[in-house]
């Protein structure tokens, strides 16, 4: 998902000036944002078996409650929203979108508050634009469809998109993202499922419920307490799973002088969405490379890991190199600068069962395909030695 985050951040920066603030009516009502997203009891039977996810729930913009699946509307776009008077946001996220289930696999609702009605409108416009561009993440076997959906009237302004993801190694995933404004609030309902029909049926019903909840809150008639969130994940091996440190590259795997700047279970912030455990190794310097970073991630299901790997590899395009002989779902790309630019960048992706790995490294000089293949071989050997290969 790293490539997605970088490109979305760049897109947000470019569009900051488009959404300059302007005056509009202000709401005087004070509503606690943490009570506005839909709790499981309001979602109904669809949420019965969907656990509340700490990584996708909570205060937006603090590392919690942010992107949980590759749907652009989930991203938190601080540079844009700050320009239009964003105050804060809160989300509740139930389930695992790409778990591979056949029914509803994830329900996420969130509410963002702006200083003015016009600010909320501009926030909606930006997110609609971002949702409409989902197909740009297709590639490398991952097919993406993105279709505008007509939904019943809700709020002041609204939009909805049905996004579908498919590949030969994953169970198809469909998600309806429906968003609307209610005064100075911008609300999001996203339903992921194993079928388009299931997602399209549930999302409008939940949008209506969320709109009513916001209205009751503004009117002072919503008497509810915030849903208690699960504790944040702690750094460490996956419960009942392998020790991921056994898969990490060592300084001896890198030709030349290298320093393990980071070599531990990830403790620098909330774990990436959906991961059960993550181990990171960061070498600076890394022999002939400026740096080399390895992210070793363990997911709840193999389908989720395969999907994340597909998404990380989707943008390789013409820069892809053949690593199929290694197994372990190995894929890679090397991109060197053009005329007058001698820098090089390489990215490797692996997927085997619930395991996904992402390795990135750069150099002031062009990176040879043989260099990337050598690193990939070493990563694959650790996977196979741990009995996790495919």
XYZ file of C-alpha atoms in Angstrom, residues 71 161-165 173-177 190-193 195-196 199-200:
19
model
C -10.563 2.992 -1.435
C -19.292 4.373 -6.280
C -19.100 0.614 -6.629
C -15.479 -0.549 -6.786
C -14.560 -4.122 -7.680
C -11.195 -5.902 -7.409
C -13.942 -8.016 -3.587
C -16.657 -5.395 -4.070
C -17.180 -2.200 -2.147
C -19.815 0.521 -2.255
C -18.629 3.828 -0.907
C -18.527 1.936 2.979
C -19.642 -1.677 2.695
C -17.303 -4.370 1.373
C -18.608 -7.784 0.368
C -20.669 -9.758 -4.161
C -21.662 -6.445 -5.668
C -22.669 -4.214 -0.954
C -25.183 -2.246 -3.056
